[in-house]
């Protein structure tokens, strides 16, 4: 009886079903070049399911390019920047038992979000974007201290305590449009105090003076 119950549940689980409305999100991390849209289904249909994508802007159908790595992602180039016309993206899931679609509409400015800054050190940023740097001590956690930068790719933290380890993260934002990126992977850094340089004597050595007289 127990085995039969499991078989029935397995058969029910593997029964093919029509697709449901896919979840669709769009984002631009390469502005002003273009944006990408991704989609997925919350439930498996257990049979092959394809997706049809249509992108409209200002009563025009835009060219859609499939992603070479992610099967449920496509790329679209911006036909213009700072457009006042909204974009409309429709994704339709289709299989042998039916189809279901989802349509989203968005303004250009709402999807611009850079990726977290990468390849950074504790004192140098490599992306020429508006940046927000935050840091705090690891041993005695305090509220994050923030420094916002514009038109700068580096910053020196001057209020850190020598010998104390700090966590530093960076977020980026396009200077004209969009929202802040996610925080970068944390960098750990410990400031230090350099040994003072020897002070040069301002008076002549007495032996030198004596030799000079000879």
Short mmCIF file of C-alpha atoms in Angstrom, two decimals:
data_model
loop_
_atom_site.label_atom_id
_atom_site.label_comp_id
_atom_site.label_asym_id
_atom_site.label_seq_id
_atom_site.Cartn_x
_atom_site.Cartn_y
_atom_site.Cartn_z
CA UNK A 1 0.00 0.00 0.00
CA UNK A 2 2.82 2.42 0.87
CA UNK A 3 4.63 1.71 -2.41
CA UNK A 4 1.42 2.15 -4.42
CA UNK A 5 0.83 5.51 -2.76
CA UNK A 6 4.32 6.67 -3.70
CA UNK A 7 3.84 5.55 -7.30
CA UNK A 8 0.56 7.45 -7.56
CA UNK A 9 2.17 10.58 -6.15
CA UNK A 10 5.10 10.23 -8.53
CA UNK A 11 2.74 9.85 -11.49
CA UNK A 12 0.76 12.90 -10.40
CA UNK A 13 3.93 14.90 -9.93
CA UNK A 14 5.21 14.03 -13.38
CA UNK A 15 1.89 14.70 -15.17
CA UNK A 16 2.32 17.31 -17.89
CA UNK A 17 0.51 20.60 -17.35
CA UNK A 18 -0.01 23.78 -19.38
CA UNK A 19 2.38 26.63 -18.61
CA UNK A 20 1.50 29.38 -16.17
CA UNK A 21 2.25 33.08 -16.48
CA UNK A 22 6.05 33.51 -16.31
CA UNK A 23 7.70 35.96 -13.93
CA UNK A 24 9.48 38.67 -15.94
CA UNK A 25 12.08 41.23 -14.83
CA UNK A 26 14.13 43.73 -16.86
CA UNK A 27 17.26 45.64 -15.95
CA UNK A 28 19.96 47.79 -17.55
CA UNK A 29 23.51 47.49 -16.19
CA UNK A 30 25.15 48.72 -19.41
CA UNK A 31 23.29 52.01 -19.86
CA UNK A 32 23.02 53.62 -22.38
CA UNK A 33 23.75 50.57 -24.56
CA UNK A 34 20.72 48.48 -23.72
CA UNK A 35 18.91 46.29 -21.22
CA UNK A 36 18.14 42.63 -20.63
CA UNK A 37 15.01 40.76 -19.58
CA UNK A 38 14.86 37.46 -17.70
CA UNK A 39 11.94 35.15 -17.06
CA UNK A 40 11.15 31.92 -15.25
CA UNK A 41 8.22 29.76 -14.23
CA UNK A 42 7.48 28.91 -10.63
CA UNK A 43 6.23 25.42 -11.54
CA UNK A 44 7.59 22.86 -13.97
CA UNK A 45 5.33 21.75 -16.83
CA UNK A 46 7.23 18.42 -17.20
CA UNK A 47 7.18 18.76 -20.99
CA UNK A 48 9.21 20.97 -23.35
CA UNK A 49 8.18 24.62 -23.04
CA UNK A 50 9.36 27.46 -25.24
CA UNK A 51 9.18 31.22 -24.68
CA UNK A 52 8.28 33.94 -27.16
CA UNK A 53 9.45 37.48 -26.39
CA UNK A 54 8.12 40.70 -27.88
CA UNK A 55 9.42 44.17 -26.95
CA UNK A 56 7.56 47.32 -28.00
CA UNK A 57 8.63 50.97 -27.78
CA UNK A 58 6.84 53.96 -29.27
CA UNK A 59 4.66 51.66 -31.42
CA UNK A 60 7.74 49.88 -32.76
CA UNK A 61 8.82 46.28 -32.30
CA UNK A 62 12.45 46.10 -31.16
CA UNK A 63 14.99 43.44 -32.09
CA UNK A 64 15.51 40.83 -29.39
CA UNK A 65 18.79 38.91 -29.08
CA UNK A 66 19.00 35.66 -27.12
CA UNK A 67 21.62 35.40 -24.40
CA UNK A 68 24.43 32.97 -25.27
CA UNK A 69 24.69 31.65 -21.70
CA UNK A 70 21.35 32.10 -19.94
CA UNK A 71 18.55 30.32 -21.81
CA UNK A 72 15.81 32.41 -20.19
CA UNK A 73 17.31 35.82 -20.95
CA UNK A 74 17.38 38.19 -23.91
CA UNK A 75 19.06 41.51 -24.71
CA UNK A 76 17.60 44.63 -26.30
CA UNK A 77 19.37 47.80 -27.44
CA UNK A 78 17.98 51.18 -26.45
CA UNK A 79 16.65 52.85 -29.62
CA UNK A 80 17.20 56.22 -27.93
CA UNK A 81 18.18 57.58 -24.52
CA UNK A 82 16.12 59.69 -22.12
CA UNK A 83 13.00 58.52 -23.93
CA UNK A 84 9.63 59.66 -22.60
CA UNK A 85 7.90 56.62 -24.12
CA UNK A 86 7.49 53.51 -21.96
CA UNK A 87 8.72 50.05 -22.93
CA UNK A 88 6.36 47.07 -23.06
CA UNK A 89 7.73 43.53 -22.78
CA UNK A 90 5.57 40.46 -23.37
CA UNK A 91 6.82 36.93 -22.63
CA UNK A 92 4.64 33.98 -23.66
CA UNK A 93 5.27 30.43 -22.45
CA UNK A 94 4.10 27.78 -24.92
CA UNK A 95 3.89 23.99 -24.77
CA UNK A 96 1.71 21.25 -26.27
CA UNK A 97 -1.06 21.80 -23.71
CA UNK A 98 -1.44 25.55 -23.93
CA UNK A 99 0.19 28.91 -23.41
CA UNK A 100 0.29 31.76 -20.90
CA UNK A 101 1.82 35.21 -21.09
CA UNK A 102 2.98 38.08 -18.91
CA UNK A 103 3.29 41.72 -19.98
CA UNK A 104 5.20 44.38 -18.06
CA UNK A 105 5.54 48.09 -18.83
CA UNK A 106 8.30 50.33 -17.50
CA UNK A 107 10.02 53.67 -17.96
CA UNK A 108 13.65 53.70 -19.02
CA UNK A 109 14.82 55.34 -15.79
CA UNK A 110 13.30 52.66 -13.53
CA UNK A 111 15.46 49.76 -14.79
CA UNK A 112 18.91 51.41 -14.89
CA UNK A 113 20.97 49.80 -12.14
CA UNK A 114 24.74 49.18 -12.46
CA UNK A 115 26.29 45.98 -11.23
CA UNK A 116 28.26 46.12 -7.96
CA UNK A 117 31.73 47.67 -8.50
CA UNK A 118 34.37 45.02 -9.14
CA UNK A 119 38.16 44.76 -9.22
CA UNK A 120 38.54 47.35 -6.49
CA UNK A 121 41.03 47.71 -3.65
CA UNK A 122 40.42 49.44 -0.34
CA UNK A 123 41.44 52.81 -1.74
CA UNK A 124 40.77 52.70 -5.49
CA UNK A 125 37.62 52.49 -7.63
CA UNK A 126 37.82 51.43 -11.27
CA UNK A 127 34.34 52.45 -12.43
CA UNK A 128 33.83 56.16 -13.32
CA UNK A 129 30.36 56.35 -11.78
CA UNK A 130 28.90 58.17 -8.84
CA UNK A 131 29.94 56.08 -5.85
CA UNK A 132 28.92 55.53 -2.25
CA UNK A 133 31.64 54.12 0.03
CA UNK A 134 30.75 52.74 3.44
CA UNK A 135 33.05 51.38 6.13
CA UNK A 136 32.96 50.19 9.73
CA UNK A 137 35.26 48.37 12.16
CA UNK A 138 34.99 44.59 12.44
CA UNK A 139 36.06 44.31 16.09
CA UNK A 140 33.80 47.08 17.42
CA UNK A 141 30.89 47.36 14.97
CA UNK A 142 29.49 50.87 14.65
CA UNK A 143 26.94 52.44 12.32
CA UNK A 144 28.21 52.50 8.75
CA UNK A 145 30.04 55.68 7.78
CA UNK A 146 29.24 56.81 4.23
CA UNK A 147 31.16 58.94 1.74
CA UNK A 148 29.59 59.82 -1.62
CA UNK A 149 31.87 60.60 -4.56
CA UNK A 150 31.14 62.25 -7.90
CA UNK A 151 33.53 62.36 -10.86
CA UNK A 152 36.20 60.55 -8.86
CA UNK A 153 37.57 57.01 -8.95
CA UNK A 154 39.53 57.01 -5.69
CA UNK A 155 39.14 58.02 -2.07
CA UNK A 156 41.37 58.03 1.02
CA UNK A 157 39.70 57.24 4.33
CA UNK A 158 41.28 59.62 6.84
CA UNK A 159 39.34 58.87 10.04
CA UNK A 160 40.33 55.20 10.46
CA UNK A 161 42.17 53.95 13.56
CA UNK A 162 45.58 52.38 12.98
CA UNK A 163 45.71 48.66 13.72
CA UNK A 164 41.92 48.21 13.56
CA UNK A 165 40.40 46.04 10.83
CA UNK A 166 37.68 47.65 8.71
CA UNK A 167 35.03 46.34 6.32
CA UNK A 168 34.68 48.47 3.19
CA UNK A 169 32.00 48.23 0.49
CA UNK A 170 31.15 50.30 -2.57
CA UNK A 171 27.91 50.93 -4.47
CA UNK A 172 27.67 52.69 -7.83
CA UNK A 173 25.07 54.72 -9.68
CA UNK A 174 24.85 56.35 -13.08
CA UNK A 175 25.27 60.09 -12.59
CA UNK A 176 22.24 60.95 -14.72
CA UNK A 177 19.64 58.22 -14.29
CA UNK A 178 18.62 55.07 -12.43
CA UNK A 179 19.15 53.62 -8.96
CA UNK A 180 22.07 52.50 -6.81
CA UNK A 181 23.70 49.14 -7.44
CA UNK A 182 23.89 46.42 -4.83
CA UNK A 183 26.83 46.65 -2.44
CA UNK A 184 30.09 45.15 -3.63
CA UNK A 185 31.73 42.16 -1.98
CA UNK A 186 33.27 43.34 1.28
CA UNK A 187 36.96 44.25 1.38
CA UNK A 188 38.85 43.92 4.68
CA UNK A 189 41.64 46.44 5.33
CA UNK A 190 43.78 47.47 8.29
CA UNK A 191 45.40 50.94 8.33
CA UNK A 192 48.88 51.34 9.77
CA UNK A 193 51.28 54.05 10.93
CA UNK A 194 54.51 54.37 8.99
CA UNK A 195 57.75 54.63 10.94
CA UNK A 196 58.83 58.29 11.13
CA UNK A 197 61.73 59.31 8.94
CA UNK A 198 64.98 60.24 10.76
CA UNK A 199 65.23 63.97 11.41
CA UNK A 200 68.25 65.54 9.74
CA UNK A 201 70.49 67.52 12.12
CA UNK A 202 70.50 71.28 11.65
CA UNK A 203 73.83 71.76 13.45
CA UNK A 204 77.23 70.68 12.27
CA UNK A 205 78.99 67.87 14.11
CA UNK A 206 81.72 69.17 16.45
CA UNK A 207 84.29 66.77 15.04
CA UNK A 208 83.60 68.11 11.57
CA UNK A 209 84.09 71.64 12.82
CA UNK A 210 87.36 70.67 14.49
CA UNK A 211 88.61 68.90 11.38
CA UNK A 212 87.66 71.90 9.33
CA UNK A 213 89.96 74.07 11.39
CA UNK A 214 92.95 71.82 10.89
#
